[in-house]
Amino acid sequence: MERGQSVALYGAETWNLRRSKEKRLEAFEMWIWRRMERVKWTDRTRNEAVLERVGEERMMLKLIRKRKRN
């Protein structure tokens, strides 16, 4: 997901993150994982189960905060 991350996070160092934006970013990240794994919304699969399936954890917000610190 590295190439997609660079496009999605372009200019993230300058973003003002409020809780509402954080929720949207987390939802976008999960939407990406679900699309890659072809998990349908009607399957009612929890986000944690999708992350376990791909062997990842939520990292978009962590990456944004890391970029802002640098």
mmCIF file of C-alpha atoms in Angstrom:
data_model
loop_
_atom_site.group_PDB
_atom_site.id
_atom_site.type_symbol
_atom_site.label_atom_id
_atom_site.label_comp_id
_atom_site.label_asym_id
_atom_site.label_seq_id
_atom_site.Cartn_x
_atom_site.Cartn_y
_atom_site.Cartn_z
ATOM 1 C CA MET A 1 0.000 0.000 0.000
ATOM 2 C CA GLU A 2 3.020 2.281 -0.157
ATOM 3 C CA ARG A 3 2.228 3.948 -3.479
ATOM 4 C CA GLY A 4 -1.379 4.559 -2.508
ATOM 5 C CA GLN A 5 -0.236 5.985 0.799
ATOM 6 C CA SER A 6 1.941 8.594 -0.838
ATOM 7 C CA VAL A 7 -0.977 9.776 -2.965
ATOM 8 C CA ALA A 8 -3.501 9.729 -0.111
ATOM 9 C CA LEU A 9 -1.172 11.498 2.316
ATOM 10 C CA TYR A 10 0.146 14.202 -0.007
ATOM 11 C CA GLY A 11 0.686 17.323 2.090
ATOM 12 C CA ALA A 12 -0.331 15.588 5.325
ATOM 13 C CA GLU A 13 2.329 17.526 7.234
ATOM 14 C CA THR A 14 0.216 20.663 6.904
ATOM 15 C CA TRP A 15 -3.175 19.174 7.796
ATOM 16 C CA ASN A 16 -4.971 20.251 10.963
ATOM 17 C CA LEU A 17 -6.251 17.016 12.438
ATOM 18 C CA ARG A 18 -9.479 17.180 14.367
ATOM 19 C CA ARG A 19 -11.228 14.099 15.708
ATOM 20 C CA SER A 20 -13.743 14.172 12.842
ATOM 21 C CA LYS A 21 -10.937 14.139 10.264
ATOM 22 C CA GLU A 22 -9.161 11.352 12.120
ATOM 23 C CA LYS A 23 -12.310 9.247 11.946
ATOM 24 C CA ARG A 24 -12.598 9.898 8.206
ATOM 25 C CA LEU A 25 -8.955 8.910 7.661
ATOM 26 C CA GLU A 26 -9.436 5.693 9.625
ATOM 27 C CA ALA A 27 -12.568 4.920 7.616
ATOM 28 C CA PHE A 28 -10.687 5.586 4.365
ATOM 29 C CA GLU A 29 -7.862 3.303 5.440
ATOM 30 C CA MET A 30 -10.310 0.514 6.239
ATOM 31 C CA TRP A 31 -12.113 1.098 2.944
ATOM 32 C CA ILE A 32 -8.789 0.544 1.148
ATOM 33 C CA TRP A 33 -8.094 -2.713 3.027
ATOM 34 C CA ARG A 34 -11.615 -3.963 2.406
ATOM 35 C CA ARG A 35 -11.337 -3.212 -1.308
ATOM 36 C CA MET A 36 -7.999 -5.015 -1.579
ATOM 37 C CA GLU A 37 -9.358 -8.052 0.268
ATOM 38 C CA ARG A 38 -12.724 -7.928 -1.546
ATOM 39 C CA VAL A 39 -14.668 -7.870 1.710
ATOM 40 C CA LYS A 40 -18.255 -6.789 1.113
ATOM 41 C CA TRP A 41 -20.067 -4.512 3.516
ATOM 42 C CA THR A 42 -22.922 -6.998 3.597
ATOM 43 C CA ASP A 43 -20.566 -9.603 5.088
ATOM 44 C CA ARG A 44 -20.635 -7.604 8.344
ATOM 45 C CA THR A 45 -16.949 -8.299 9.001
ATOM 46 C CA ARG A 46 -15.386 -6.302 11.819
ATOM 47 C CA ASN A 47 -12.472 -3.992 11.037
ATOM 48 C CA GLU A 48 -10.229 -5.894 13.430
ATOM 49 C CA ALA A 49 -10.901 -9.130 11.528
ATOM 50 C CA VAL A 50 -9.978 -7.464 8.240
ATOM 51 C CA LEU A 51 -6.737 -6.132 9.736
ATOM 52 C CA GLU A 52 -5.895 -9.583 11.117
ATOM 53 C CA ARG A 53 -6.543 -11.087 7.683
ATOM 54 C CA VAL A 54 -4.022 -8.750 6.029
ATOM 55 C CA GLY A 55 -1.591 -8.912 8.948
ATOM 56 C CA GLU A 56 -1.483 -5.155 9.429
ATOM 57 C CA GLU A 57 -2.537 -2.535 11.922
ATOM 58 C CA ARG A 58 -3.943 0.925 11.407
ATOM 59 C CA MET A 59 -1.027 3.046 10.391
ATOM 60 C CA MET A 60 -2.261 6.067 8.466
ATOM 61 C CA LEU A 61 -2.680 8.333 11.506
ATOM 62 C CA LYS A 62 0.611 7.134 12.978
ATOM 63 C CA LEU A 63 2.363 7.987 9.723
ATOM 64 C CA ILE A 64 0.782 11.445 9.582
ATOM 65 C CA ARG A 65 1.821 12.225 13.156
ATOM 66 C CA LYS A 66 5.352 10.990 12.422
ATOM 67 C CA ARG A 67 5.580 13.236 9.364
ATOM 68 C CA LYS A 68 4.331 16.229 11.357
ATOM 69 C CA ARG A 69 7.024 15.692 13.999
ATOM 70 C CA ASN A 70 9.796 15.694 11.407
#
